[in-house]
Coordinates of C-alpha atoms and ligand atoms in Angstrom, one line a residue:
X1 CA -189.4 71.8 -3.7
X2 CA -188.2 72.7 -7.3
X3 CA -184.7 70.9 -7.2
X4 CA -184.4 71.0 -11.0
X5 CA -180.8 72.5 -11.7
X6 CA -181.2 74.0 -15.2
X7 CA -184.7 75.6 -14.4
X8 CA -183.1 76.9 -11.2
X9 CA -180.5 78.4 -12.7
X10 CA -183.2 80.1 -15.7
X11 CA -184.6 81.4 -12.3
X12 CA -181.4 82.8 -10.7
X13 CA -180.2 84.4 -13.6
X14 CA -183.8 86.3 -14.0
X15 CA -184.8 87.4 -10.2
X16 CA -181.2 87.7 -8.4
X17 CA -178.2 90.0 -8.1
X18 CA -175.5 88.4 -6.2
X19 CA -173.3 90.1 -3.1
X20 CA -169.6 90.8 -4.4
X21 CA -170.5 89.6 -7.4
X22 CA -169.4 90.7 -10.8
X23 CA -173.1 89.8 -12.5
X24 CA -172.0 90.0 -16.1
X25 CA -169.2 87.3 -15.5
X26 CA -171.1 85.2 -12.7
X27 CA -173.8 85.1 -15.6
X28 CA -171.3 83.4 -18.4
X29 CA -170.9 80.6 -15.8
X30 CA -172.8 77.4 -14.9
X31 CA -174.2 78.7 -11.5
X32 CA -172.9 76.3 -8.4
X33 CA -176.3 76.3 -6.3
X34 CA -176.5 74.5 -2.7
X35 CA -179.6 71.7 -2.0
X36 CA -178.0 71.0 1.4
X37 CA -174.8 70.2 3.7
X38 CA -173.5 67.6 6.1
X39 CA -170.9 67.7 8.2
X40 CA -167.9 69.8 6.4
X41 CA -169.5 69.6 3.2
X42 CA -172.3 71.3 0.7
X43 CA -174.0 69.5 -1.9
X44 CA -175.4 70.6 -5.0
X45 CA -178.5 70.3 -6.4
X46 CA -177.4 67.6 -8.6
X47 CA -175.6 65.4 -5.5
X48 CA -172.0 66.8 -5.9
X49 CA -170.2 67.3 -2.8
X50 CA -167.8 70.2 -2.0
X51 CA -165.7 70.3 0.9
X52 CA -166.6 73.7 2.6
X53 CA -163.7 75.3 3.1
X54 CA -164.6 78.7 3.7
X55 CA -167.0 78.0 6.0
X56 CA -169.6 79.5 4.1
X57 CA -168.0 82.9 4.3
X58 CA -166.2 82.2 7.6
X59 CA -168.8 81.3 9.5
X60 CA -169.3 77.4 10.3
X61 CA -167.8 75.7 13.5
X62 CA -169.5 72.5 14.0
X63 CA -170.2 71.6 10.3
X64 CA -173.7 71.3 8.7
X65 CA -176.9 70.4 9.4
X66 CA -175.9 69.4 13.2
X67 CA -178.5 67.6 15.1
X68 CA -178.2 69.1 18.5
X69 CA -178.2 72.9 16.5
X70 CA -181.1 71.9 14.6
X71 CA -183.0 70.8 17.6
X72 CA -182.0 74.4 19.9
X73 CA -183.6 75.8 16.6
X74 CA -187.2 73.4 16.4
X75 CA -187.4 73.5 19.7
X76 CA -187.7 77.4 20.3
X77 CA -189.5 77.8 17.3
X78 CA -192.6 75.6 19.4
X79 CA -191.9 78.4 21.7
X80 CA -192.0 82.0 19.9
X81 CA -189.8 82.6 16.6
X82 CA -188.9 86.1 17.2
X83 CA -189.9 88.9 20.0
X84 CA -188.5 92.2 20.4
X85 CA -185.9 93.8 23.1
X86 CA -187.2 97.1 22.4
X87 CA -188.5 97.7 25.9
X88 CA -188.6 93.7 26.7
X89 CA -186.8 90.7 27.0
X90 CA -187.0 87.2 25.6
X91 CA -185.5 83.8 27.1
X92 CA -182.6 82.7 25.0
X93 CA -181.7 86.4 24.5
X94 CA -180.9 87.1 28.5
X95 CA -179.3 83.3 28.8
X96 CA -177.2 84.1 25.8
X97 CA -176.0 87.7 26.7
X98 CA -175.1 85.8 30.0
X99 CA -172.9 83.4 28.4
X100 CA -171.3 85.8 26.1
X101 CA -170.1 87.7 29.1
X102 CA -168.7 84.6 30.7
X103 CA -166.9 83.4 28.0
X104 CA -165.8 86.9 26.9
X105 CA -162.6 88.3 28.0
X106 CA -162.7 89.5 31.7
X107 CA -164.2 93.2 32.1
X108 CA -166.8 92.9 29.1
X109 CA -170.0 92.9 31.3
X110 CA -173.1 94.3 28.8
X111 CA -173.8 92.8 25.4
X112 CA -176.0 95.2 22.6
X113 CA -177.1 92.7 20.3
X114 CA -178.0 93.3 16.0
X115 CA -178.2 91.2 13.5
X116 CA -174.7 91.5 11.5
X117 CA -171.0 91.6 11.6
X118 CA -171.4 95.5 10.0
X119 CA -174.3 96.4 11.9
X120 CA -171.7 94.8 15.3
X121 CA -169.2 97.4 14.2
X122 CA -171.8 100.4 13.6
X123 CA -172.9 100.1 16.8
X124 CA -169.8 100.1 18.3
X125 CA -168.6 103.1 16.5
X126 CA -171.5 105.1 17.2
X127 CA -171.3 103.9 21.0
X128 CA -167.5 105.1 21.2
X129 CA -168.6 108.5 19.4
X130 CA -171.3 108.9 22.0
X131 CA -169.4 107.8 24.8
X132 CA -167.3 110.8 25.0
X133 CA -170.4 113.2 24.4
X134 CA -172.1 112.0 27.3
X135 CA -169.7 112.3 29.6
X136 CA -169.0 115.7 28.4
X137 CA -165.7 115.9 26.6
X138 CA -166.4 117.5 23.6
X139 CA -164.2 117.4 20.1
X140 CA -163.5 113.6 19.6
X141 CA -165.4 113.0 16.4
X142 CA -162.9 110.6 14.5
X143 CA -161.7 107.0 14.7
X144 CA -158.1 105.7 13.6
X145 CA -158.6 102.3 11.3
X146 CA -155.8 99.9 9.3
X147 CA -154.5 100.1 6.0
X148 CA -156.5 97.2 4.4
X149 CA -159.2 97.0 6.7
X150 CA -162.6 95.5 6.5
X151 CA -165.5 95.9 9.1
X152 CA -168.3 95.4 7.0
X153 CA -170.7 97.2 4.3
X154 CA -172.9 99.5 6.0
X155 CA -171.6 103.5 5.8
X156 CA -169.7 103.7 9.1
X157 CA -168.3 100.1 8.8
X158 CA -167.4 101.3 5.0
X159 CA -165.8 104.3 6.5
X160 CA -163.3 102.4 8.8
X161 CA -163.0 99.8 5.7
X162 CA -159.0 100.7 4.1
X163 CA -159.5 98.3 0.8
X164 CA -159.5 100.6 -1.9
X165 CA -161.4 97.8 -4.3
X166 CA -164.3 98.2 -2.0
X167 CA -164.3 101.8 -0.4
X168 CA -163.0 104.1 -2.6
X169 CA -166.3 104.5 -4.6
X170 CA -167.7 105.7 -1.8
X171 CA -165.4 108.0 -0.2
X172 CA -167.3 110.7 -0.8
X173 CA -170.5 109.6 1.2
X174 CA -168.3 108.6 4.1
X175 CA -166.0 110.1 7.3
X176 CA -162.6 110.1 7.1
X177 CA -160.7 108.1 10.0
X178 CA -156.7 108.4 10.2
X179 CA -155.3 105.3 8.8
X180 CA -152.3 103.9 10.1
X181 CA -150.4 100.7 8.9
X182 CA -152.0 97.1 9.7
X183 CA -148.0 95.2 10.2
X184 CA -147.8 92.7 7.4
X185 CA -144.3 91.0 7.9
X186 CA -144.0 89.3 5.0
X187 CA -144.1 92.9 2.8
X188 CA -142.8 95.2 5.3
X189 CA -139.3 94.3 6.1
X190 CA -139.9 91.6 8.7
X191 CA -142.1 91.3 12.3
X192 CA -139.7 93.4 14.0
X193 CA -139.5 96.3 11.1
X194 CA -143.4 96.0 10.4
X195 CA -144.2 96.4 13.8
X196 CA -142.2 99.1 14.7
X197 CA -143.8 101.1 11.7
X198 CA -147.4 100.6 13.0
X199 CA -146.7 101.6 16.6
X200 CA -144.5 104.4 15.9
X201 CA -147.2 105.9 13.1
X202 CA -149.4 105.3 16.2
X203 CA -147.8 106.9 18.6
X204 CA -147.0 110.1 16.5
X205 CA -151.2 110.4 15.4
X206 CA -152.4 109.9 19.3
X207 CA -149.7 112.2 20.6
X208 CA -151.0 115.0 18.0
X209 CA -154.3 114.2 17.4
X210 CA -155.7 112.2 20.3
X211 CA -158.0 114.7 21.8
X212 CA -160.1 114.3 18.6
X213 CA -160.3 110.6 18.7
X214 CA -162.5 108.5 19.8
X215 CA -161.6 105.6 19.0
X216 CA -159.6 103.0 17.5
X217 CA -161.3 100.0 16.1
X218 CA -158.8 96.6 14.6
X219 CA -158.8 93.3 14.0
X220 CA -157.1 91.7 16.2
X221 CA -154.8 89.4 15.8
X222 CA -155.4 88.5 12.0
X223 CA -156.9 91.4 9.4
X224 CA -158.9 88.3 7.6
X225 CA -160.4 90.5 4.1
X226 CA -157.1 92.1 3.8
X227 CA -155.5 89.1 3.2
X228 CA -155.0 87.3 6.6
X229 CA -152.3 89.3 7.1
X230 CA -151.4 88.2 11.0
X231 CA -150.1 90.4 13.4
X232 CA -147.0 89.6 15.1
X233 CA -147.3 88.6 19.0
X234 CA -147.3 91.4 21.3
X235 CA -148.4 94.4 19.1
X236 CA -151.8 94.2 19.8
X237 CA -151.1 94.6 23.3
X238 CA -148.5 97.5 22.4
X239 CA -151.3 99.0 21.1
X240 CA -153.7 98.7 23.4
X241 CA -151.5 99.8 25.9
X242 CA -150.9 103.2 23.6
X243 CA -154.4 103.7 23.2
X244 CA -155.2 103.4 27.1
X245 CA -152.0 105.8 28.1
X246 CA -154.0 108.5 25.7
X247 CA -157.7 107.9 26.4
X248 CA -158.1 106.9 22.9
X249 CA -161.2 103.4 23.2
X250 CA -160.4 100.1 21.5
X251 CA -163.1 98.6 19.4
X252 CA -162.2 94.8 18.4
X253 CA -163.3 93.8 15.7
X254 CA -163.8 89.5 16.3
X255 CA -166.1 89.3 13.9
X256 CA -164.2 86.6 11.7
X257 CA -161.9 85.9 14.7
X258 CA -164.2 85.3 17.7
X259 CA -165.3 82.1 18.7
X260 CA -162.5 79.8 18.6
X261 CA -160.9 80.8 15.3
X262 CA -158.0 81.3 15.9
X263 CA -157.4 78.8 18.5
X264 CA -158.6 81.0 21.2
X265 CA -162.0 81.9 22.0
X266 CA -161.3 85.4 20.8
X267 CA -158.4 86.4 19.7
X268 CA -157.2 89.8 22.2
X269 CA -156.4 86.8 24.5
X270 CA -153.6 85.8 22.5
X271 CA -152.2 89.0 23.9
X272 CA -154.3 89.3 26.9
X273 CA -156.0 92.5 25.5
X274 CA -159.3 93.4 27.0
X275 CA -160.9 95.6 24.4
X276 CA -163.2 98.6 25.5
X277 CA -166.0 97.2 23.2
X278 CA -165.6 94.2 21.0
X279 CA -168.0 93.3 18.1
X280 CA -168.8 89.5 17.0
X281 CA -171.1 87.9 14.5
X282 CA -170.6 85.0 12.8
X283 CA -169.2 81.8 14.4
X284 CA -171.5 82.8 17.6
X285 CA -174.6 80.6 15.9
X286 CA -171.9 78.2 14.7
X287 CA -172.9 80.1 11.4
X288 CA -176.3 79.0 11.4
X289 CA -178.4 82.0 12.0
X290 CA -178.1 86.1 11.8
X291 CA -177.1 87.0 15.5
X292 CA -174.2 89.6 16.4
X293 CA -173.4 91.2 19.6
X294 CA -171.5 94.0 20.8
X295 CA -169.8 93.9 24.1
X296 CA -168.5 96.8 26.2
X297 CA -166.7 97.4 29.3
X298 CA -169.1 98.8 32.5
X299 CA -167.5 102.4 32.2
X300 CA -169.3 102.7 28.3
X301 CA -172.6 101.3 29.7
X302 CA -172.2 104.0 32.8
X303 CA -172.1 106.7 30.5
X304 CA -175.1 105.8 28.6
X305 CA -177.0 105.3 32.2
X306 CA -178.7 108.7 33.0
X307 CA -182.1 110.4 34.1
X308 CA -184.1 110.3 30.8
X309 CA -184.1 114.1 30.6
X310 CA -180.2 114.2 30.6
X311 CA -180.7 112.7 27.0
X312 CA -178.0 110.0 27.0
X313 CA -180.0 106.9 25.8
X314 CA -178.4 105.4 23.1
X315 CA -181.2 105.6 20.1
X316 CA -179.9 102.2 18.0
X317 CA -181.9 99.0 17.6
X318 CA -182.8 96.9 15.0
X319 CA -186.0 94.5 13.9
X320 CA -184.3 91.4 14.9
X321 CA -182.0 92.5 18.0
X322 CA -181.9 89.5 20.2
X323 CA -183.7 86.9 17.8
X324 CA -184.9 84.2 20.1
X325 CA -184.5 81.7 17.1
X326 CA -181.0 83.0 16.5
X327 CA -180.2 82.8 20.1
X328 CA -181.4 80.0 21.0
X329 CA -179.2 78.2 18.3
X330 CA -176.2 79.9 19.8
X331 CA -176.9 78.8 23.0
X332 CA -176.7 75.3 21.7
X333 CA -173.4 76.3 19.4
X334 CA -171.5 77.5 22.8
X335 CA -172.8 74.2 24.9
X336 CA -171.6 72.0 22.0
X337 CA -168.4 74.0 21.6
X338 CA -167.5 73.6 25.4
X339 CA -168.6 69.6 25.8
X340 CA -166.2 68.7 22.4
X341 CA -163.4 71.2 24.0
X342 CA -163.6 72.7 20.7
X343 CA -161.0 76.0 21.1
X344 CA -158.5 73.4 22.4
X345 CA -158.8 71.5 19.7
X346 CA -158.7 74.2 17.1
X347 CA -155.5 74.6 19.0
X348 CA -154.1 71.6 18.2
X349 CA -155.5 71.0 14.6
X350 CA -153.9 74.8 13.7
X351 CA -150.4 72.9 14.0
X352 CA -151.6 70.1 12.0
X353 CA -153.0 72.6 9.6
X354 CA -149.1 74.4 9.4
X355 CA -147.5 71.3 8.6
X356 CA -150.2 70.7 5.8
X357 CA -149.8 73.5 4.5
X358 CA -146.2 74.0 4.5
X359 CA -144.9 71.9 1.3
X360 CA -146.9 74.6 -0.7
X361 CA -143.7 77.1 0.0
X362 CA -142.2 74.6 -2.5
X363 CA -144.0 76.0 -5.3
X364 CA -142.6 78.3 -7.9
X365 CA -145.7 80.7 -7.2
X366 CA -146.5 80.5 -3.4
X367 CA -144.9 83.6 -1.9
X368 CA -146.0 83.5 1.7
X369 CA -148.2 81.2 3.7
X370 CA -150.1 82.3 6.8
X371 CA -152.0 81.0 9.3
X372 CA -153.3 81.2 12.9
X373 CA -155.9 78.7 14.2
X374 CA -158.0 77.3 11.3
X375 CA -157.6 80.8 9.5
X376 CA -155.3 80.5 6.6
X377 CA -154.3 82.3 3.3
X378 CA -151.6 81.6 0.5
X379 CA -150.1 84.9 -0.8
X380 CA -149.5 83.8 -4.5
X381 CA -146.9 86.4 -6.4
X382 CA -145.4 86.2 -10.1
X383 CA -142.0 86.5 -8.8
X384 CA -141.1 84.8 -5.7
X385 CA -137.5 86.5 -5.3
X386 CA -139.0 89.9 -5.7
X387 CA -142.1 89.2 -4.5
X388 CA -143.6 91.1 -7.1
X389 CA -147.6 90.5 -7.4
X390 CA -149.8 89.3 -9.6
X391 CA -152.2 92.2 -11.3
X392 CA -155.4 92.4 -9.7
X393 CA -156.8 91.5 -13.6
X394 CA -155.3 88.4 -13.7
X395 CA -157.7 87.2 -11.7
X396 CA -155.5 84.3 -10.3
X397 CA -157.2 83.9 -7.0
X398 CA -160.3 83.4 -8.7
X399 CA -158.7 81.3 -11.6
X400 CA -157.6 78.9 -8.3
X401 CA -160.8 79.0 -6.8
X402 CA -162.6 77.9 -10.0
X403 CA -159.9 75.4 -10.2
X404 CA -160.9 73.8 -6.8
X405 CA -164.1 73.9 -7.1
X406 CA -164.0 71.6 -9.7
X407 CA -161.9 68.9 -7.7
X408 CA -164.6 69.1 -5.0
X409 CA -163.4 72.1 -2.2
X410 CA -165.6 75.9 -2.2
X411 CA -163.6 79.0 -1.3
X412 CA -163.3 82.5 -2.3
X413 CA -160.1 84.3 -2.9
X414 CA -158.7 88.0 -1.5
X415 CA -157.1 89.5 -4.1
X416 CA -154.0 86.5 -4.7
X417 CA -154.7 85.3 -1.8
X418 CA -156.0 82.6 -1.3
X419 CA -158.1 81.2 1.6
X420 CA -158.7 78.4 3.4
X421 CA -161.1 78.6 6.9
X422 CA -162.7 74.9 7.3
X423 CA -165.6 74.3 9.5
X424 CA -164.2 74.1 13.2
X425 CA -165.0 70.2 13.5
X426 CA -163.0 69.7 10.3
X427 CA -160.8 66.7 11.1
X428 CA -157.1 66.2 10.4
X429 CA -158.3 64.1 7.8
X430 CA -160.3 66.1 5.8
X431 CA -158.1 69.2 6.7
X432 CA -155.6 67.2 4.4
X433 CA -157.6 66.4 2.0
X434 CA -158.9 70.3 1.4
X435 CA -155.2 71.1 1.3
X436 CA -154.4 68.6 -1.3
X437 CA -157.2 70.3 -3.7
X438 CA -155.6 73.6 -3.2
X439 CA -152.2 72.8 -3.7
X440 CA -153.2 71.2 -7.0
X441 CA -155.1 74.0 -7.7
X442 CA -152.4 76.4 -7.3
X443 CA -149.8 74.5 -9.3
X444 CA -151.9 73.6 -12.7
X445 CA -152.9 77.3 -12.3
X446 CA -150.1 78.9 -11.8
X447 CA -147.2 76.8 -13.8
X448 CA -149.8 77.5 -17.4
X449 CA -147.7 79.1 -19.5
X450 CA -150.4 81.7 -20.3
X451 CA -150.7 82.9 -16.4
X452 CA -151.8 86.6 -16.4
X453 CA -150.4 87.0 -19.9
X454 CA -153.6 85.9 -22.2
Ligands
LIG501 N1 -165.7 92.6 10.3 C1 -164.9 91.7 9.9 C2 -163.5 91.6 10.5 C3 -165.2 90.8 8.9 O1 -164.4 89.9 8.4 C4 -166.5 90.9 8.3 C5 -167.1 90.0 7.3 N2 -166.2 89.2 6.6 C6 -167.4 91.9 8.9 C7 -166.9 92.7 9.8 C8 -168.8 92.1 8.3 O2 -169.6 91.1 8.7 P1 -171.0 90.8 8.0 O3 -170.7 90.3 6.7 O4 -171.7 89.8 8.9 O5 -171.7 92.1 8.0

């Protein structure tokens, strides 16, 4: 294979547009592309290493190029590489769904499967908007999202997306949910002040609008593209609770939290929430292949179970639903995960992870760090006593990022945020030693005289 970087790079430059990608600047730089990984790492095509410590886009648990992954994968593939579930089944697609439900919180008993973390969501909004047609109670058409949240890039996960960078463009090509406030501590008075906002907004919009809602959908726990913004303990549950007293649905969104994340295998059970339908992607391969599921409670199945003629089928599928390649991988991701007691030890490595982290509050720029599990994020402001921020074109998350990169650690910023979600099997070790890139990152960055001000 061509491995040659320069003529590679000729070649990406000519045939590709990038995702998220500003083309005209990605262009002016010396392209980073990826020969293979090991372990925590990626390695260019020249032999530099990189710490991966965004997982590659949040996805990785068990590290790169893992033998008993790579086997699940070969070994299926001797079998069949890909069936279809439209009107028939396939092996690792029924043995997966099983395990999903087991290891899913208590009362998720079916699992719709797609490809995505966006398509997850769209079927579970279109599900909830069903749901209430078919069992005949007729007006809820609208969904209640978060201020700053993201749920992926199709049109309905665009339309319960909040981040004005990414959705306003669109807003004309998309429904409108009602938006209520995500509780982010650090800007909104405190945990107790914060909170208190989001559930009284809530309160007020179900008790006057909650016979035109179907459903709510949130990320639980932490709202990862918003900034990993983490929600105090208890709310979610408040919410729930809310939602449940006015027949209003609960959609989770675990797509970045599921699977061990946030040192639980999905993050409701930090609050003991059992979500009318949850979507995940992601982690479930251990971020080797395209595999998401969405899981419902037996009451939204029931309502989609009916005589054919009563018209309540629900008409969604895509090409690769139920993969047997991608789900036989995550098969082997959730055996491997349960013989190295992996959510346990995410656990454990989160508090190692805190104490890492926490000497960066010592820096001039570091306004608030945040983390649950091995999901972190590093608010960095221009003012730490007002907490004024940084304008979005200074660019200083990315200016970090570009920073690290060079000392040997990938991740992408959010905004001045910046991000750090290792591999699962990261050790304590290397955990450190990603941390001590960023931290040196931040400071050269930050302490130039020239920050923001060229
Ligand atoms: N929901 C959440 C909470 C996410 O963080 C993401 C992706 N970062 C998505 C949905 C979309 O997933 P995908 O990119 O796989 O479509």
């Amino acid at each position: 294979m061509l491995n040659n970087h320069d003529e590679l790079a000729a070649k990406n430059k000519q045939f590709l547009w990038h995702p998220f990608t500003q083309m005209k600047d990605y262009l002016a730089e010396d392209p980073l592309i990826i020969a293979r990984g090991e372990g925590v790492k990626l390695y260019d095509v020249n032999g530099r290493a990189y710490y991966d410590g965004f997982s590659s886009v949040w996805l990785n648990v068990h590290g790169h190029n893992v033998p008993q992954l790579n086997e699940a994968i070969t070994r299926q593939l001797g079998q069949v590489a890909h069936s279809t579930l439209l009107g028939m089944a396939n092996v690792p697609s029924i043995l997966l769904a099983e395990q999903l439900v087991r290891i899913a919180p208590t009362g998720l008993t079916k699992v719709f499967y797609s490809d995505n973390g966006a398509t997850a969501v769209e079927i579970a909004l279109k599900m909830a908007f069903q749901y209430w047609q078919n069992r005949g109670i007729a007006g809820k058409h609208s969904f209640i999202t978060m201020n700053n949240a993201y749920h992926g890039d199709t049109i309905g996960a665009t339309s319960v997306g909040a981040i004005p960078l990414y959705h306003q463009v669109y807003k004309p090509l998309l429904f409108s949910p009602h938006i209520i406030p995500y509780p982010y501590p650090y800007r909104d008075g405190g945990e107790k002040a914060a909170v208190e906002n989001t559930l009284e907004r809530l309160e007020k919009l179900l008790d006057q609008h909650s016979h035109e809602i179907a459903a709510m959908i949130v990320e639980p726990v932490v709202q990862g593209a918003g900034g990993m913004i983490i929600m105090p303990d208890g709310c979610l549950k408040k919410i729930a609770e809310m939602l449940q007293a006015y027949d209003v649905l609960l959609i989770a969104d675990e797509v970045a939290t599921g699977f061990g994340r946030t040192g639980k295998m999905f993050a409701c059970e930090h609050d003991e929430v059992v979500p009318d339908i949850m979507a995940v992607a992601k982690g479930i391969t251990g971020g080797y292949l395209p595999v998401a599921a969405t899981l419902v409670k037996e009451k939204i199945y029931d309502a989609f179970y009916a005589d054919y003629e009563e018209q309540k089928t629900f008409f969604h599928g895509h090409s690769f639903t139920g993969n047997p390649l991608g789900c036989a991988v995550a098969l082997a991701n959730l055996r491997l995960m349960e013989e190295r007691g992996l959510v346990a030890d995410v656990a454990e490595k989160a508090e190692a992870l805190e104490g890492l982290l926490a000497p960066l509050a010592e820096q001039p720029h570091v306004g608030e760090i945040r983390s649950k599990g091995l999901m972190a994020g590093i608010e960095l402001v221009r003012d730490k006593q007002t907490k004024e921020s940084y304008a979005w074109n200074d660019r200083i998350g990315v200016r970090v990022c570009q920073l690290a990169r060079e000392k040997g650690l990938l991740t992408r910023p959010l905004g001045n945020v910046i991000v750090l979600i290792p591999p699962l099997a990261s050790t304590i070790e290397e955990l450190g030693e990603m941390v001590q890139i960023l931290s040196e990152s931040i400071w050269e960055v930050t302490t130039q005289k020239a920050v923001g001000r060229p």
